[in-house]
Short mmCIF file of C-alpha atoms in Angstrom, two decimals:
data_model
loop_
_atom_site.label_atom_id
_atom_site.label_comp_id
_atom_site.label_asym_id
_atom_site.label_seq_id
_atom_site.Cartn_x
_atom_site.Cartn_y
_atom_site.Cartn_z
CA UNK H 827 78.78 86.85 119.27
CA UNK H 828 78.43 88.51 122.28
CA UNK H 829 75.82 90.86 122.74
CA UNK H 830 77.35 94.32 122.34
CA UNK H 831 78.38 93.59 119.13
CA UNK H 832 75.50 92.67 118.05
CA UNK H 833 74.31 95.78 118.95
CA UNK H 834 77.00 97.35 117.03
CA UNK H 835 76.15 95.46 114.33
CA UNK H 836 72.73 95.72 113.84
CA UNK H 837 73.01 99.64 114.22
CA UNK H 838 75.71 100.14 111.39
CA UNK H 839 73.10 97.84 109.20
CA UNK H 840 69.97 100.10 110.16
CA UNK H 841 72.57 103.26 109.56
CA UNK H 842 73.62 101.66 106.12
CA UNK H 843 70.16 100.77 105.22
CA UNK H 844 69.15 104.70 105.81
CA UNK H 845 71.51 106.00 104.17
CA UNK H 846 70.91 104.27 101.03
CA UNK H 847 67.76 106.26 99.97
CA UNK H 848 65.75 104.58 96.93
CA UNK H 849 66.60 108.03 94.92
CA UNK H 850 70.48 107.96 95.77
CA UNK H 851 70.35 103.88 94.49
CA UNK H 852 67.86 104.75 91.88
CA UNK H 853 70.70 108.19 90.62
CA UNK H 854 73.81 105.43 90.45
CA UNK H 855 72.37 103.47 86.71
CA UNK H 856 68.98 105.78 85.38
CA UNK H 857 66.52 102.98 84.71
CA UNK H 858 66.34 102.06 81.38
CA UNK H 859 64.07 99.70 79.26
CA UNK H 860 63.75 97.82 76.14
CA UNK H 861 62.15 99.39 73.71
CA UNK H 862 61.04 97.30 70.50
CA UNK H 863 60.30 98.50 67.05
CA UNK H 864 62.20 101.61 67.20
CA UNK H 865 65.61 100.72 65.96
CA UNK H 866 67.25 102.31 62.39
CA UNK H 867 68.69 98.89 60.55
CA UNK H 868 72.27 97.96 61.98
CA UNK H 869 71.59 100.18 65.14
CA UNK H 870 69.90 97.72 67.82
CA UNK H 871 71.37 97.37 71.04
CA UNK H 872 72.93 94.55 72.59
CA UNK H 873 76.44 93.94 74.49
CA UNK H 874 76.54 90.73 73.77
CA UNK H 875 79.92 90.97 71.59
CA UNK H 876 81.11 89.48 68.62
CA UNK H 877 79.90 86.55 66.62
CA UNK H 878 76.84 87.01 68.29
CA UNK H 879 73.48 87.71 66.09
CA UNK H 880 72.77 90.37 68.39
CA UNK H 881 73.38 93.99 68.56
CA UNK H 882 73.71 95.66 65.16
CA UNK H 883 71.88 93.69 63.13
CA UNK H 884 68.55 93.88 62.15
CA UNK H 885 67.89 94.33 58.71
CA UNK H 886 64.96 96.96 58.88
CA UNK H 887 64.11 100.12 59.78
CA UNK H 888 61.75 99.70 62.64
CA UNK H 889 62.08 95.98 62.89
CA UNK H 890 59.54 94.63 65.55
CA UNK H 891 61.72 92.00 67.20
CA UNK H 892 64.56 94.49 67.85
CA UNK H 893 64.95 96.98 70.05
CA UNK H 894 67.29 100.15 71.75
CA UNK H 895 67.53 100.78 75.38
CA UNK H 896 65.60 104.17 75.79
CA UNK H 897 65.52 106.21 79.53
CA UNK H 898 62.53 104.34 81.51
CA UNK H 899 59.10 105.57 80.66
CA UNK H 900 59.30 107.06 77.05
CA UNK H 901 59.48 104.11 75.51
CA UNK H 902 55.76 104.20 74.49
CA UNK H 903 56.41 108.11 73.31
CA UNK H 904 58.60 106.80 70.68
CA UNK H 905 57.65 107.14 66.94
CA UNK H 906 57.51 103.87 65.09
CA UNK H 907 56.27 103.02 61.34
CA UNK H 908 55.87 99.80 62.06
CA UNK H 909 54.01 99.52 65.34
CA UNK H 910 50.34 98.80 65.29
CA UNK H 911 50.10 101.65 67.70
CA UNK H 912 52.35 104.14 66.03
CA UNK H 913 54.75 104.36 68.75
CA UNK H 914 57.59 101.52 70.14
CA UNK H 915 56.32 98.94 72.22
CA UNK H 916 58.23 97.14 75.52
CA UNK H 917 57.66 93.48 74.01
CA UNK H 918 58.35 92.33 70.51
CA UNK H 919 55.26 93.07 67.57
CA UNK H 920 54.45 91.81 64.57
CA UNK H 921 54.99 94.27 62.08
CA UNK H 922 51.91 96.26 60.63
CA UNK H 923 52.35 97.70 57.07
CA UNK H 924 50.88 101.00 55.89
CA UNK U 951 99.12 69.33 56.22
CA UNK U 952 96.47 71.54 58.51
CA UNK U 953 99.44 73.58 60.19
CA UNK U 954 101.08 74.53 57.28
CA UNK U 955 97.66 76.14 55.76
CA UNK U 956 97.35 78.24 59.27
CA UNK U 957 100.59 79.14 58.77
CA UNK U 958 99.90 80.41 55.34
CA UNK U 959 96.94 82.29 56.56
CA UNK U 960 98.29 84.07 58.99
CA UNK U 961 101.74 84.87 57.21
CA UNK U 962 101.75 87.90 55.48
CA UNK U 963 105.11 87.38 53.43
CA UNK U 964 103.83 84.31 51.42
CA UNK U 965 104.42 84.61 47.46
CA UNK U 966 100.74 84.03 45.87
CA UNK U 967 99.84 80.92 46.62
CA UNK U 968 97.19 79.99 44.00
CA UNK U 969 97.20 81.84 40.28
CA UNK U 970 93.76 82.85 40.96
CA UNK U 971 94.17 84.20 44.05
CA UNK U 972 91.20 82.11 45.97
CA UNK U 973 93.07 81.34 48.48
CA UNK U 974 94.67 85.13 49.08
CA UNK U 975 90.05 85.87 49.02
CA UNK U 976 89.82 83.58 51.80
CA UNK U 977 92.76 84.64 53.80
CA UNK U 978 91.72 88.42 53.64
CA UNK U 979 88.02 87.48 54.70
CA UNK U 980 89.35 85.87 57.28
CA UNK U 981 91.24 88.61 59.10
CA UNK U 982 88.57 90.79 58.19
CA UNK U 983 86.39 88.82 60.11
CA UNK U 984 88.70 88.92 63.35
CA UNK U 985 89.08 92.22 62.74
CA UNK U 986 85.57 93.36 63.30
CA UNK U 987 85.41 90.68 65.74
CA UNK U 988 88.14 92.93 67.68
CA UNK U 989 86.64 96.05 66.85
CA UNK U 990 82.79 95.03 68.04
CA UNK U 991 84.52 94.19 71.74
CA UNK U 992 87.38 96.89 71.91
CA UNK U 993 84.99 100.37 70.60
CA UNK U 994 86.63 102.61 73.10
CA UNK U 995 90.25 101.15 72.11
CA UNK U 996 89.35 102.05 68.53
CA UNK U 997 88.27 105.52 69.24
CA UNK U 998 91.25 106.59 71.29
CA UNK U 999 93.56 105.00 68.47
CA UNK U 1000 91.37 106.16 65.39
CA UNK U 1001 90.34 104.09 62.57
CA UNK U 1002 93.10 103.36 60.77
CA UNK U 1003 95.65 102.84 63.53
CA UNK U 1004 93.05 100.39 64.96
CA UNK U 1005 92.89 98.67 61.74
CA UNK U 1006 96.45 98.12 61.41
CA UNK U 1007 96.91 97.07 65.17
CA UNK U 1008 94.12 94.54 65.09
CA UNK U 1009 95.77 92.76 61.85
CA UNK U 1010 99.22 92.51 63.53
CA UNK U 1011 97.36 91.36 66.46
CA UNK U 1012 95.22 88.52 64.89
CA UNK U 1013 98.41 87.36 62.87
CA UNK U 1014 100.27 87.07 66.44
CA UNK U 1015 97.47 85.73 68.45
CA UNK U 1016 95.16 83.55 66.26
CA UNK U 1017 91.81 82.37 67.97
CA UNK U 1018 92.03 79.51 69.92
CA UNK U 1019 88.47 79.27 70.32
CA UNK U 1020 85.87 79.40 67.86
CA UNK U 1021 83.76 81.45 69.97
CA UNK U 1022 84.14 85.26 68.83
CA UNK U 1023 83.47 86.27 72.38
CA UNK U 1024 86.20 84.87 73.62
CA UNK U 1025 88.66 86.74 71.41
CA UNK U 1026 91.21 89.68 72.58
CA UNK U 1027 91.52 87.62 75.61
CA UNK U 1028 95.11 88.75 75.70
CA UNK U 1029 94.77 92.22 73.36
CA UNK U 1030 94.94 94.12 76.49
CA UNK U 1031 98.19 92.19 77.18
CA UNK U 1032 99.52 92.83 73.40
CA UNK U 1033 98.81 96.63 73.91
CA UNK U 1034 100.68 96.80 76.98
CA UNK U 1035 103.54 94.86 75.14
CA UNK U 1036 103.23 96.87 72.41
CA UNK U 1037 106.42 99.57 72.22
CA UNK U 1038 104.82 101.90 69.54
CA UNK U 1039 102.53 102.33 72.15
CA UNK U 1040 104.21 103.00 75.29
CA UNK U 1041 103.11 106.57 75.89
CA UNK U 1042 99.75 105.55 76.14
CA UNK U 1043 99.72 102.93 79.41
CA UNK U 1044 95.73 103.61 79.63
CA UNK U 1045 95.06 101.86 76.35
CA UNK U 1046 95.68 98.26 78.05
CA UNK U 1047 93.44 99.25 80.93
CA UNK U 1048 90.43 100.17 79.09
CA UNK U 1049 91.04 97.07 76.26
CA UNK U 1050 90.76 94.83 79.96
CA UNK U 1051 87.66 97.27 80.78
CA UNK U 1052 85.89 96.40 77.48
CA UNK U 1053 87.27 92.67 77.21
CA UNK U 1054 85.11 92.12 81.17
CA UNK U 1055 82.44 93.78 79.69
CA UNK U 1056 81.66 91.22 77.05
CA UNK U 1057 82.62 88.42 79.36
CA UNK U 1058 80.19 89.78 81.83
CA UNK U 1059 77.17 89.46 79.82
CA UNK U 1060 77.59 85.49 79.06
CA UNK U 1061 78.72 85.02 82.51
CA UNK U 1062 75.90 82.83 84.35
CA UNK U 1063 72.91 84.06 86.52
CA UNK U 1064 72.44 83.49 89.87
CA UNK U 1065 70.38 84.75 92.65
CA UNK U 1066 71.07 87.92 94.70
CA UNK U 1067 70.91 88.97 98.16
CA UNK U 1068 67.64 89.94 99.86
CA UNK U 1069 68.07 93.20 102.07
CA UNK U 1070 64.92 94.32 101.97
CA UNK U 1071 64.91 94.71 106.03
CA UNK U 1072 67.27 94.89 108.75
CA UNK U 1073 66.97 91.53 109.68
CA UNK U 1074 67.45 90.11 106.34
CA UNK U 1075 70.51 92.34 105.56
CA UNK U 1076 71.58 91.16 109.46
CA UNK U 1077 70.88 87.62 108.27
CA UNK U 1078 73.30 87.92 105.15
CA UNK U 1079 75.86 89.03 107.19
CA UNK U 1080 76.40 85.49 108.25
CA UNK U 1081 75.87 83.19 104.94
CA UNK U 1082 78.83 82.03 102.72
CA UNK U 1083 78.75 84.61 99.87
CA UNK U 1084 81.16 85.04 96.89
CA UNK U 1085 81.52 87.64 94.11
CA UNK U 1086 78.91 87.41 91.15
CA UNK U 1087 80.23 85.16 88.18
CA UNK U 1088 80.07 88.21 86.17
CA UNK U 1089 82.60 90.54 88.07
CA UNK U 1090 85.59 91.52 86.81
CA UNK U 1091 87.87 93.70 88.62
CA UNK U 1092 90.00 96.33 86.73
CA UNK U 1093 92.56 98.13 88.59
CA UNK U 1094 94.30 100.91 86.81
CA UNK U 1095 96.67 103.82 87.51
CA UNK U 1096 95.32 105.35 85.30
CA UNK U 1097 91.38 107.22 85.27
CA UNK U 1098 90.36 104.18 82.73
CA UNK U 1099 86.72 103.76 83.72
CA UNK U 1100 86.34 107.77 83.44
CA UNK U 1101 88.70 107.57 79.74
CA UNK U 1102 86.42 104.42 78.66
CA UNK U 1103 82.71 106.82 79.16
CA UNK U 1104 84.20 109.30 77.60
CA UNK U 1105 84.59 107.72 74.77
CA UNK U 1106 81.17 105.83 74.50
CA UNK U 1107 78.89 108.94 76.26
CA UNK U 1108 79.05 112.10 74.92
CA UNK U 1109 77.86 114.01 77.97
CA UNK U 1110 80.58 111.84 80.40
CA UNK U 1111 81.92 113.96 83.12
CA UNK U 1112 84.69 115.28 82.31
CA UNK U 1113 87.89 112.99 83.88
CA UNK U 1114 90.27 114.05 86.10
CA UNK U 1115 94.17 113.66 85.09
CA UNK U 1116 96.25 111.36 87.04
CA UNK U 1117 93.68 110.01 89.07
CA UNK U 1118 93.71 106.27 89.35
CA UNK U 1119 90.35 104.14 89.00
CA UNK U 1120 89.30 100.57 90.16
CA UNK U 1121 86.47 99.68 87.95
CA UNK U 1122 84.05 97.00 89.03
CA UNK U 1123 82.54 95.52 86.14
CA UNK U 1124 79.66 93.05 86.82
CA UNK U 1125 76.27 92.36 85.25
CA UNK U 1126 72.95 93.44 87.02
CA UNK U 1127 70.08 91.68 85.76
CA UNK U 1128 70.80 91.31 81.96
CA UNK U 1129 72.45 94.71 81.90
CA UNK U 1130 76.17 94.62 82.07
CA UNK U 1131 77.04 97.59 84.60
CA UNK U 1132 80.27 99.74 85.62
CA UNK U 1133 81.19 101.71 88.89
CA UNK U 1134 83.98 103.02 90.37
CA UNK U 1135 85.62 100.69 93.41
CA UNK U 1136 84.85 102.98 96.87
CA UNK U 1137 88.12 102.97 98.74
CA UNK U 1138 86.92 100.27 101.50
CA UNK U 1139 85.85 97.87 98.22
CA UNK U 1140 89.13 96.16 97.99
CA UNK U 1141 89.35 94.61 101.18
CA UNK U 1142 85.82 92.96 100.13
CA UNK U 1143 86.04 91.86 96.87
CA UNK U 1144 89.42 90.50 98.45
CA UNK U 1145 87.67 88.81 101.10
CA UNK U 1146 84.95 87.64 98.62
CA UNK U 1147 86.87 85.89 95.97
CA UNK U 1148 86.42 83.42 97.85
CA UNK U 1149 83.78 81.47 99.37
CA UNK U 1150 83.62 83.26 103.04
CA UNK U 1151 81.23 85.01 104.88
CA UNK U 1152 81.34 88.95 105.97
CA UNK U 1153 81.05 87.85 109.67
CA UNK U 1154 84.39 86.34 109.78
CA UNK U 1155 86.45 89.10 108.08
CA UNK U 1156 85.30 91.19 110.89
CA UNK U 1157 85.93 88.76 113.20
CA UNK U 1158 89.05 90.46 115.07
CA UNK U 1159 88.27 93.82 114.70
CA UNK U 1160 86.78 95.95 116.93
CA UNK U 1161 83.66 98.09 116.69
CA UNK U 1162 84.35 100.65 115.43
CA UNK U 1163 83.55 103.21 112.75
CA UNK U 1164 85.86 101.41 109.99
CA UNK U 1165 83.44 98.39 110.92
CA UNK U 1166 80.41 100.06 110.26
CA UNK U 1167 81.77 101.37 106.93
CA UNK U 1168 82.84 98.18 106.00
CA UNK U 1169 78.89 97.02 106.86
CA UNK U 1170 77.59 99.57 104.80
CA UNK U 1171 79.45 98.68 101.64
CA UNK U 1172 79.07 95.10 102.00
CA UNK U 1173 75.48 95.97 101.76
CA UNK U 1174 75.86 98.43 99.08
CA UNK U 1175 77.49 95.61 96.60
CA UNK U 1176 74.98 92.80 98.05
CA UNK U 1177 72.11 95.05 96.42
CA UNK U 1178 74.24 95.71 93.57
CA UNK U 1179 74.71 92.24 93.15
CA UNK U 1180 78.49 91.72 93.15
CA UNK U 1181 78.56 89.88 96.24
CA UNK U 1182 75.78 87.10 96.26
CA UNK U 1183 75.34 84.23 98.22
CA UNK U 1184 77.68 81.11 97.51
CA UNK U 1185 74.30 78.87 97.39
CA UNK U 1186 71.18 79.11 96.51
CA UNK U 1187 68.57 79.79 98.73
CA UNK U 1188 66.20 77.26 99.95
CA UNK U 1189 62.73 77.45 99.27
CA UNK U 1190 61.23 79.98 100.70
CA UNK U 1191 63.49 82.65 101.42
CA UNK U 1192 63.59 82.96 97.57
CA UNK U 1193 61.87 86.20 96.47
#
């Protein structure tokens, strides 16, 4: 490569790296996280399709092992009935009854 | 002996084939089963078509296309080609689209992992420019005339902008992390995910051109779908430059 392409090139990566701001990469997918304990029975999430034991089926309201995708940072805002803390947790719990 | 009972499950013209109808129990659970197997993958399909017309559709369908795996995941492979086939439905050429949209979707999440790009810094992003990269196992590329990304959120996210008629969409469907993940195809995406399916590196498909600014674009969204993770290196990094 000779060396005013190189040039070329490394300014259209500096340009391209500008240009993609952490807010404008952060704007295309909000982050999201998991969010155990939260869940209504049948209403986890999951994409992992059919014949899978996976989204839709927990058995309980506010199971502990499954969990919703919530917007990033409320997760620990959410009520739960079953959370030792009162409020959905970002790893699985063993359930607390009350 | 083992063909004739698939036949008889699938047909739906047989006389009753035992008095107690045991055999009619298990051949209804069975295209129940498919049925929801259908309707778990294809949610959008089913909205657009409604309830019922999705329940009828799916039965004809599993009767003419039986599994041929017994991995529900796998099945509605060629739904998308059945609705396009599918006369009743003719005035609707989006539904095929967004059954392929929803079929990659599910395919997407048991595709297998591998490692992305690193661009944190101009030299590393320099540096990729020049390794053997191909697309991400999970990417599946659906291109419609039709708006079908923009009719599929509508249908799953209430507050999904609302879609423009008669546009056309190329939907890149891939999975970031453990997240499967959709975005519209930028106009200068083609030529890459082209250029990407296989093995190659992003230095030789700009080999003959010259700089200029439709070089620099290119550059830019090369880098934009190495941090997406659609385009990731062919091998895995050695030790070391692994994050």
């Amino acid at each position: 490569m000779n060396l005013s392409r190189s040039a070329f090139i490394a300014g259209a990566v500096a340009t391209a790296l500008v240009s993609l701001s952490p807010s404008a990469a952060a704007a295309k997918r909000p982050p999201q996280e998991k969010c155990f304990g939260i869940s209504l029975a049948g209403h986890n999430d999951c994409a992992a399709g059919p014949g899978t034991s996976c989204a839709g089926t927990s058995k309980r309201d506010y199971q502990g092992n499954a969990w919703t995708l919530v917007p990033k940072g409320t997760c620990l805002t959410m009520p739960s009935k079953t959370s030792p803390t009162g409020h959905g947790q970002l790893s699985e719990f063993k359930e607390v009854r009350r | 002996m083992q063909a004739s009972f698939a036949h008889a499950l699938l047909e739906t013209d047989l006389p009753e084939v035992d008095e107690h109808g045991r055999f009619n129990v298990y051949r209804n659970n069975l295209r129940i089963t498919l049925r929801n197997a259908l309707r778990t993958t294809f949610p959008a399909v089913e909205k657009l078509v409604g309830e019922d017309y999705f329940s009828a559709l799916t039965l004809l369908y599993v009767e003419r296309h039986p599994p041929r795996s017994p991995i529900m995941t796998e099945y509605g492979h060629d739904f998308a080609a059945f609705l396009s086939g599918f006369s009743p439905l003719s005035d609707y050429p989006y539904l095929a689209d967004v059954a392929r949209l929803e079929f990659a979707r599910v395919q997407a999440y048991h595709a297998a992992d591998t490692h992305n790009f690193r661009m944190d810094s101009e030299a590393s992003a320099i540096a990729a420019l020049d390794i053997r990269a191909m697309l991400h196992p999970s990417v599946t590329v659906v291109v419609s005339e039709n708006p079908a990304l923009s009719i599929w959120r509508a249908q799953l996210e209430p507050d999904a902008t609302p879609l423009i008629p008669d546009a056309t969409e190329t939907a890149i469907i891939w999975r970031q992390d453990d997240l499967v993940t959709e975005m519209l195809a930028h106009a200068d995406d083609a030529l890459l995910l082209r250029h990407f399916a296989q093995s190659q590196t992003f230095a030789a498909l700009i080999s003959e051109f010259p700089d200029d600014p439709s070089v620099a674009t290119l550059i830019a969204r090369f880098i934009n779908l190495a941090i997406a993770g659609i385009i990731v290196p062919t091998h895995t990094p050695i030790e070391g430059e692994m994050k």
